[in-house]
C-alpha positions as protocol buffer text, in pm:
chain_id: "A"
residue {
  index: 1
  type: UNK
  ca { x: -1251 y: 1533 z: 255 }
}
residue {
  index: 2
  type: UNK
  ca { x: -989 y: 1299 z: 365 }
}
residue {
  index: 3
  type: UNK
  ca { x: -621 y: 1392 z: 404 }
}
residue {
  index: 4
  type: UNK
  ca { x: -313 y: 1199 z: 490 }
}
residue {
  index: 5
  type: UNK
  ca { x: 40 y: 1310 z: 571 }
}
residue {
  index: 6
  type: UNK
  ca { x: 297 y: 1014 z: 618 }
}
residue {
  index: 7
  type: UNK
  ca { x: 638 y: 1055 z: 750 }
}
residue {
  index: 8
  type: UNK
  ca { x: 882 y: 759 z: 668 }
}
residue {
  index: 9
  type: UNK
  ca { x: 1190 y: 734 z: 897 }
}
residue {
  index: 10
  type: UNK
  ca { x: 1379 y: 530 z: 637 }
}
residue {
  index: 11
  type: UNK
  ca { x: 1341 y: 366 z: 309 }
}
residue {
  index: 12
  type: UNK
  ca { x: 1480 y: 183 z: 7 }
}
residue {
  index: 13
  type: UNK
  ca { x: 1522 y: 338 z: -340 }
}
residue {
  index: 14
  type: UNK
  ca { x: 1253 y: 119 z: -475 }
}
residue {
  index: 15
  type: UNK
  ca { x: 944 y: 282 z: -617 }
}
residue {
  index: 16
  type: UNK
  ca { x: 632 y: 288 z: -382 }
}
residue {
  index: 17
  type: UNK
  ca { x: 311 y: 484 z: -392 }
}
residue {
  index: 18
  type: UNK
  ca { x: 80 y: 541 z: -88 }
}
residue {
  index: 19
  type: UNK
  ca { x: -211 y: 307 z: -63 }
}
residue {
  index: 20
  type: UNK
  ca { x: -570 y: 417 z: 10 }
}
residue {
  index: 21
  type: UNK
  ca { x: -523 y: 310 z: 368 }
}
residue {
  index: 22
  type: UNK
  ca { x: -221 y: 508 z: 466 }
}
residue {
  index: 23
  type: UNK
  ca { x: 88 y: 301 z: 394 }
}
residue {
  index: 24
  type: UNK
  ca { x: 286 y: 265 z: 75 }
}
residue {
  index: 25
  type: UNK
  ca { x: 204 y: -40 z: -128 }
}
residue {
  index: 26
  type: UNK
  ca { x: -47 y: -159 z: -396 }
}
residue {
  index: 27
  type: UNK
  ca { x: -420 y: -57 z: -375 }
}
residue {
  index: 28
  type: UNK
  ca { x: -513 y: -136 z: -13 }
}
residue {
  index: 29
  type: UNK
  ca { x: -248 y: -397 z: 61 }
}
residue {
  index: 30
  type: UNK
  ca { x: 89 y: -254 z: 212 }
}
residue {
  index: 31
  type: UNK
  ca { x: 427 y: -358 z: 71 }
}
residue {
  index: 32
  type: UNK
  ca { x: 779 y: -383 z: 213 }
}
residue {
  index: 33
  type: UNK
  ca { x: 883 y: -70 z: -12 }
}
residue {
  index: 34
  type: UNK
  ca { x: 932 y: 271 z: 127 }
}
residue {
  index: 35
  type: UNK
  ca { x: 992 y: 597 z: -42 }
}
residue {
  index: 36
  type: UNK
  ca { x: 900 y: 976 z: -53 }
}
residue {
  index: 37
  type: UNK
  ca { x: 586 y: 1047 z: -218 }
}
residue {
  index: 38
  type: UNK
  ca { x: 281 y: 1283 z: -224 }
}
residue {
  index: 39
  type: UNK
  ca { x: -52 y: 1189 z: -396 }
}
residue {
  index: 40
  type: UNK
  ca { x: -401 y: 1308 z: -433 }
}
residue {
  index: 41
  type: UNK
  ca { x: -698 y: 1097 z: -540 }
}
residue {
  index: 42
  type: UNK
  ca { x: -1083 y: 1112 z: -560 }
}
residue {
  index: 43
  type: UNK
  ca { x: -1292 y: 858 z: -370 }
}
residue {
  index: 44
  type: UNK
  ca { x: -1688 y: 877 z: -369 }
}
residue {
  index: 45
  type: UNK
  ca { x: -1677 y: 1235 z: -478 }
}
residue {
  index: 46
  type: UNK
  ca { x: -1424 y: 1324 z: -208 }
}
residue {
  index: 47
  type: UNK
  ca { x: -1063 y: 1434 z: -243 }
}
residue {
  index: 48
  type: UNK
  ca { x: -805 y: 1283 z: -45 }
}
residue {
  index: 49
  type: UNK
  ca { x: -419 y: 1360 z: -18 }
}
residue {
  index: 50
  type: UNK
  ca { x: -140 y: 1130 z: 106 }
}
residue {
  index: 51
  type: UNK
  ca { x: 229 y: 1157 z: 157 }
}
residue {
  index: 52
  type: UNK
  ca { x: 539 y: 971 z: 262 }
}
residue {
  index: 53
  type: UNK
  ca { x: 886 y: 1085 z: 337 }
}
residue {
  index: 54
  type: UNK
  ca { x: 1197 y: 858 z: 363 }
}
residue {
  index: 55
  type: UNK
  ca { x: 1489 y: 865 z: 586 }
}
residue {
  index: 56
  type: UNK
  ca { x: 1589 y: 517 z: 692 }
}
residue {
  index: 57
  type: UNK
  ca { x: 1368 y: 205 z: 742 }
}
residue {
  index: 58
  type: UNK
  ca { x: 1051 y: 322 z: 934 }
}
residue {
  index: 59
  type: UNK
  ca { x: 750 y: 482 z: 794 }
}
residue {
  index: 60
  type: UNK
  ca { x: 498 y: 666 z: 994 }
}
residue {
  index: 61
  type: UNK
  ca { x: 197 y: 888 z: 919 }
}
residue {
  index: 62
  type: UNK
  ca { x: -146 y: 1009 z: 980 }
}
residue {
  index: 63
  type: UNK
  ca { x: -463 y: 979 z: 776 }
}
residue {
  index: 64
  type: UNK
  ca { x: -726 y: 1241 z: 842 }
}
residue {
  index: 65
  type: UNK
  ca { x: -1062 y: 1150 z: 739 }
}
residue {
  index: 66
  type: UNK
  ca { x: -1380 y: 1348 z: 809 }
}
residue {
  index: 67
  type: UNK
  ca { x: -1186 y: 1534 z: 1084 }
}
residue {
  index: 68
  type: UNK
  ca { x: -1054 y: 1216 z: 1252 }
}
residue {
  index: 69
  type: UNK
  ca { x: -699 y: 1117 z: 1274 }
}
residue {
  index: 70
  type: UNK
  ca { x: -578 y: 761 z: 1200 }
}
residue {
  index: 71
  type: UNK
  ca { x: -205 y: 695 z: 1247 }
}
residue {
  index: 72
  type: UNK
  ca { x: 0 y: 432 z: 1089 }
}
residue {
  index: 73
  type: UNK
  ca { x: 367 y: 302 z: 1103 }
}
residue {
  index: 74
  type: UNK
  ca { x: 581 y: 42 z: 912 }
}
residue {
  index: 75
  type: UNK
  ca { x: 921 y: -116 z: 979 }
}
residue {
  index: 76
  type: UNK
  ca { x: 1112 y: -253 z: 677 }
}
residue {
  index: 77
  type: UNK
  ca { x: 1307 y: -551 z: 848 }
}
residue {
  index: 78
  type: UNK
  ca { x: 1471 y: -647 z: 515 }
}
residue {
  index: 79
  type: UNK
  ca { x: 1479 y: -482 z: 170 }
}
residue {
  index: 80
  type: UNK
  ca { x: 1374 y: -673 z: -150 }
}
residue {
  index: 81
  type: UNK
  ca { x: 1691 y: -731 z: -341 }
}
residue {
  index: 82
  type: UNK
  ca { x: 1717 y: -922 z: -656 }
}
residue {
  index: 83
  type: UNK
  ca { x: 2067 y: -901 z: -823 }
}
residue {
  index: 84
  type: UNK
  ca { x: 2308 y: -1164 z: -963 }
}
residue {
  index: 85
  type: UNK
  ca { x: 2472 y: -1177 z: -611 }
}
residue {
  index: 86
  type: UNK
  ca { x: 2182 y: -1145 z: -402 }
}
residue {
  index: 87
  type: UNK
  ca { x: 1811 y: -1270 z: -372 }
}
residue {
  index: 88
  type: UNK
  ca { x: 1673 y: -1141 z: -47 }
}
residue {
  index: 89
  type: UNK
  ca { x: 1288 y: -1123 z: 9 }
}
residue {
  index: 90
  type: UNK
  ca { x: 1165 y: -791 z: 150 }
}
residue {
  index: 91
  type: UNK
  ca { x: 1012 y: -821 z: 500 }
}
residue {
  index: 92
  type: UNK
  ca { x: 795 y: -558 z: 684 }
}
residue {
  index: 93
  type: UNK
  ca { x: 575 y: -518 z: 989 }
}
residue {
  index: 94
  type: UNK
  ca { x: 328 y: -236 z: 1063 }
}
residue {
  index: 95
  type: UNK
  ca { x: 16 y: -92 z: 1210 }
}
residue {
  index: 96
  type: UNK
  ca { x: -258 y: 116 z: 1053 }
}
residue {
  index: 97
  type: UNK
  ca { x: -574 y: 284 z: 1176 }
}
residue {
  index: 98
  type: UNK
  ca { x: -451 y: 397 z: 1528 }
}
residue {
  index: 99
  type: UNK
  ca { x: -700 y: 639 z: 1659 }
}
residue {
  index: 100
  type: UNK
  ca { x: -863 y: 743 z: 1991 }
}
residue {
  index: 101
  type: UNK
  ca { x: -1130 y: 464 z: 1954 }
}
residue {
  index: 102
  type: UNK
  ca { x: -918 y: 222 z: 1747 }
}
residue {
  index: 103
  type: UNK
  ca { x: -1231 y: 79 z: 1553 }
}
residue {
  index: 104
  type: UNK
  ca { x: -996 y: 51 z: 1233 }
}
residue {
  index: 105
  type: UNK
  ca { x: -672 y: -59 z: 1407 }
}
residue {
  index: 106
  type: UNK
  ca { x: -480 y: -317 z: 1194 }
}
residue {
  index: 107
  type: UNK
  ca { x: -171 y: -507 z: 1248 }
}
residue {
  index: 108
  type: UNK
  ca { x: 9 y: -679 z: 973 }
}
residue {
  index: 109
  type: UNK
  ca { x: 324 y: -854 z: 871 }
}
residue {
  index: 110
  type: UNK
  ca { x: 429 y: -931 z: 519 }
}
residue {
  index: 111
  type: UNK
  ca { x: 697 y: -1084 z: 282 }
}
residue {
  index: 112
  type: UNK
  ca { x: 757 y: -935 z: -55 }
}
residue {
  index: 113
  type: UNK
  ca { x: 977 y: -1051 z: -355 }
}
residue {
  index: 114
  type: UNK
  ca { x: 1039 y: -903 z: -697 }
}
residue {
  index: 115
  type: UNK
  ca { x: 1095 y: -1148 z: -972 }
}
residue {
  index: 116
  type: UNK
  ca { x: 1276 y: -1064 z: -1300 }
}
residue {
  index: 117
  type: UNK
  ca { x: 1116 y: -1351 z: -1515 }
}
residue {
  index: 118
  type: UNK
  ca { x: 854 y: -1292 z: -1535 }
}
residue {
  index: 119
  type: UNK
  ca { x: 878 y: -935 z: -1415 }
}
residue {
  index: 120
  type: UNK
  ca { x: 651 y: -903 z: -1130 }
}
residue {
  index: 121
  type: UNK
  ca { x: 642 y: -806 z: -750 }
}
residue {
  index: 122
  type: UNK
  ca { x: 430 y: -1018 z: -522 }
}
residue {
  index: 123
  type: UNK
  ca { x: 346 y: -969 z: -164 }
}
residue {
  index: 124
  type: UNK
  ca { x: 195 y: -1214 z: 85 }
}
residue {
  index: 125
  type: UNK
  ca { x: 94 y: -1135 z: 451 }
}
residue {
  index: 126
  type: UNK
  ca { x: -123 y: -1158 z: 751 }
}
residue {
  index: 127
  type: UNK
  ca { x: -315 y: -905 z: 937 }
}
residue {
  index: 128
  type: UNK
  ca { x: -541 y: -874 z: 1223 }
}
residue {
  index: 129
  type: UNK
  ca { x: -800 y: -601 z: 1286 }
}
residue {
  index: 130
  type: UNK
  ca { x: -896 y: -465 z: 1636 }
}
residue {
  index: 131
  type: UNK
  ca { x: -731 y: -581 z: 1948 }
}
residue {
  index: 132
  type: UNK
  ca { x: -393 y: -766 z: 1959 }
}
residue {
  index: 133
  type: UNK
  ca { x: -541 y: -1021 z: 2188 }
}
residue {
  index: 134
  type: UNK
  ca { x: -881 y: -1065 z: 2012 }
}
residue {
  index: 135
  type: UNK
  ca { x: -968 y: -1132 z: 1649 }
}
residue {
  index: 136
  type: UNK
  ca { x: -807 y: -1358 z: 1395 }
}
residue {
  index: 137
  type: UNK
  ca { x: -516 y: -1341 z: 1164 }
}
residue {
  index: 138
  type: UNK
  ca { x: -614 y: -1353 z: 790 }
}
residue {
  index: 139
  type: UNK
  ca { x: -411 y: -1353 z: 464 }
}
residue {
  index: 140
  type: UNK
  ca { x: -376 y: -1077 z: 224 }
}
residue {
  index: 141
  type: UNK
  ca { x: -179 y: -1077 z: -100 }
}
residue {
  index: 142
  type: UNK
  ca { x: -102 y: -859 z: -394 }
}
residue {
  index: 143
  type: UNK
  ca { x: 87 y: -854 z: -736 }
}
residue {
  index: 144
  type: UNK
  ca { x: 207 y: -569 z: -955 }
}
residue {
  index: 145
  type: UNK
  ca { x: 306 y: -672 z: -1310 }
}
residue {
  index: 146
  type: UNK
  ca { x: 483 y: -398 z: -1530 }
}
residue {
  index: 147
  type: UNK
  ca { x: 355 y: -392 z: -1900 }
}
residue {
  index: 148
  type: UNK
  ca { x: 530 y: -130 z: -2105 }
}
residue {
  index: 149
  type: UNK
  ca { x: 631 y: 240 z: -2092 }
}
residue {
  index: 150
  type: UNK
  ca { x: 603 y: 249 z: -1708 }
}
residue {
  index: 151
  type: UNK
  ca { x: 246 y: 108 z: -1711 }
}
residue {
  index: 152
  type: UNK
  ca { x: 176 y: -176 z: -1466 }
}
residue {
  index: 153
  type: UNK
  ca { x: -140 y: -355 z: -1364 }
}
residue {
  index: 154
  type: UNK
  ca { x: -210 y: -437 z: -997 }
}
residue {
  index: 155
  type: UNK
  ca { x: -439 y: -668 z: -810 }
}
residue {
  index: 156
  type: UNK
  ca { x: -470 y: -715 z: -431 }
}
residue {
  index: 157
  type: UNK
  ca { x: -702 y: -906 z: -189 }
}
residue {
  index: 158
  type: UNK
  ca { x: -769 y: -859 z: 173 }
}
residue {
  index: 159
  type: UNK
  ca { x: -901 y: -1160 z: 359 }
}
residue {
  index: 160
  type: UNK
  ca { x: -1028 y: -957 z: 660 }
}
residue {
  index: 161
  type: UNK
  ca { x: -1301 y: -786 z: 429 }
}
residue {
  index: 162
  type: UNK
  ca { x: -1295 y: -1042 z: 154 }
}
residue {
  index: 163
  type: UNK
  ca { x: -1232 y: -757 z: -84 }
}
residue {
  index: 164
  type: UNK
  ca { x: -1047 y: -802 z: -425 }
}
residue {
  index: 165
  type: UNK
  ca { x: -911 y: -482 z: -586 }
}
residue {
  index: 166
  type: UNK
  ca { x: -783 y: -414 z: -938 }
}
residue {
  index: 167
  type: UNK
  ca { x: -595 y: -129 z: -1085 }
}
residue {
  index: 168
  type: UNK
  ca { x: -360 y: 41 z: -1339 }
}
residue {
  index: 169
  type: UNK
  ca { x: -71 y: 253 z: -1259 }
}
residue {
  index: 170
  type: UNK
  ca { x: 138 y: 458 z: -1490 }
}
residue {
  index: 171
  type: UNK
  ca { x: 495 y: 591 z: -1374 }
}
residue {
  index: 172
  type: UNK
  ca { x: 668 y: 839 z: -1589 }
}
residue {
  index: 173
  type: UNK
  ca { x: 988 y: 1033 z: -1572 }
}
residue {
  index: 174
  type: UNK
  ca { x: 1066 y: 823 z: -1266 }
}
residue {
  index: 175
  type: UNK
  ca { x: 896 y: 1095 z: -1072 }
}
residue {
  index: 176
  type: UNK
  ca { x: 517 y: 1104 z: -1154 }
}
residue {
  index: 177
  type: UNK
  ca { x: 249 y: 831 z: -1128 }
}
residue {
  index: 178
  type: UNK
  ca { x: -112 y: 839 z: -1217 }
}
residue {
  index: 179
  type: UNK
  ca { x: -353 y: 545 z: -1131 }
}
residue {
  index: 180
  type: UNK
  ca { x: -706 y: 417 z: -1164 }
}
residue {
  index: 181
  type: UNK
  ca { x: -835 y: 162 z: -903 }
}
residue {
  index: 182
  type: UNK
  ca { x: -1149 y: -38 z: -868 }
}
residue {
  index: 183
  type: UNK
  ca { x: -1224 y: -137 z: -509 }
}
residue {
  index: 184
  type: UNK
  ca { x: -1424 y: -466 z: -450 }
}
residue {
  index: 185
  type: UNK
  ca { x: -1407 y: -559 z: -804 }
}
residue {
  index: 186
  type: UNK
  ca { x: -1579 y: -882 z: -756 }
}
residue {
  index: 187
  type: UNK
  ca { x: -1873 y: -717 z: -563 }
}
residue {
  index: 188
  type: UNK
  ca { x: -1831 y: -973 z: -272 }
}
residue {
  index: 189
  type: UNK
  ca { x: -1918 y: -718 z: 0 }
}
residue {
  index: 190
  type: UNK
  ca { x: -2232 y: -519 z: 76 }
}
residue {
  index: 191
  type: UNK
  ca { x: -2047 y: -200 z: -11 }
}
residue {
  index: 192
  type: UNK
  ca { x: -2081 y: -54 z: -384 }
}
residue {
  index: 193
  type: UNK
  ca { x: -1771 y: -90 z: -606 }
}
residue {
  index: 194
  type: UNK
  ca { x: -1568 y: 228 z: -584 }
}
residue {
  index: 195
  type: UNK
  ca { x: -1345 y: 370 z: -866 }
}
residue {
  index: 196
  type: UNK
  ca { x: -1044 y: 584 z: -732 }
}
residue {
  index: 197
  type: UNK
  ca { x: -853 y: 799 z: -969 }
}
residue {
  index: 198
  type: UNK
  ca { x: -526 y: 964 z: -832 }
}
residue {
  index: 199
  type: UNK
  ca { x: -199 y: 1112 z: -916 }
}
residue {
  index: 200
  type: UNK
  ca { x: 144 y: 1090 z: -724 }
}
residue {
  index: 201
  type: UNK
  ca { x: 482 y: 1280 z: -724 }
}
residue {
  index: 202
  type: UNK
  ca { x: 776 y: 1093 z: -605 }
}
residue {
  index: 203
  type: UNK
  ca { x: 1129 y: 1181 z: -509 }
}
residue {
  index: 204
  type: UNK
  ca { x: 1398 y: 920 z: -427 }
}
residue {
  index: 205
  type: UNK
  ca { x: 1726 y: 954 z: -222 }
}
């Protein structure tokens, strides 16, 4: 069983759902959004829970997986704003996978933009796994496209793992979300494809 509890010291009012790696965003790729949310999902027959809580512009938390803690944090440098008067891309930096051994440590920086025509949100960023001094920066990206009645399709790709993920998310009553994700949809890694089904409760300030 894996469990995650995330505290976000700051946030925007934009909708955000915890990813499968401990930061709010798409499927595995983080975004610049922050919010308060709690979710539960199944993965390889195991149950995981996650949560975020918003206060300002910093998100932090811990993912407990198989009895081991992995800490994460995100700083929202700029909120993603798209209005008649403002067109500002969201910018965030963060770290995931901090632990006693740091075998899953991951630094990242990203830019996010919501477009009104066509209606979609796009994230592009870079991350580095392992040591800050060693390893290489590789690109990740993701997109969310709303369809109708709160249903949207998502796709993201991580260059570090060469993994492309697809999913569907349904947000209703501006509070609840359910989702169905397929990890490594193209089958480019040695790991089997994994189907993750989850639900999320959200509250905004």
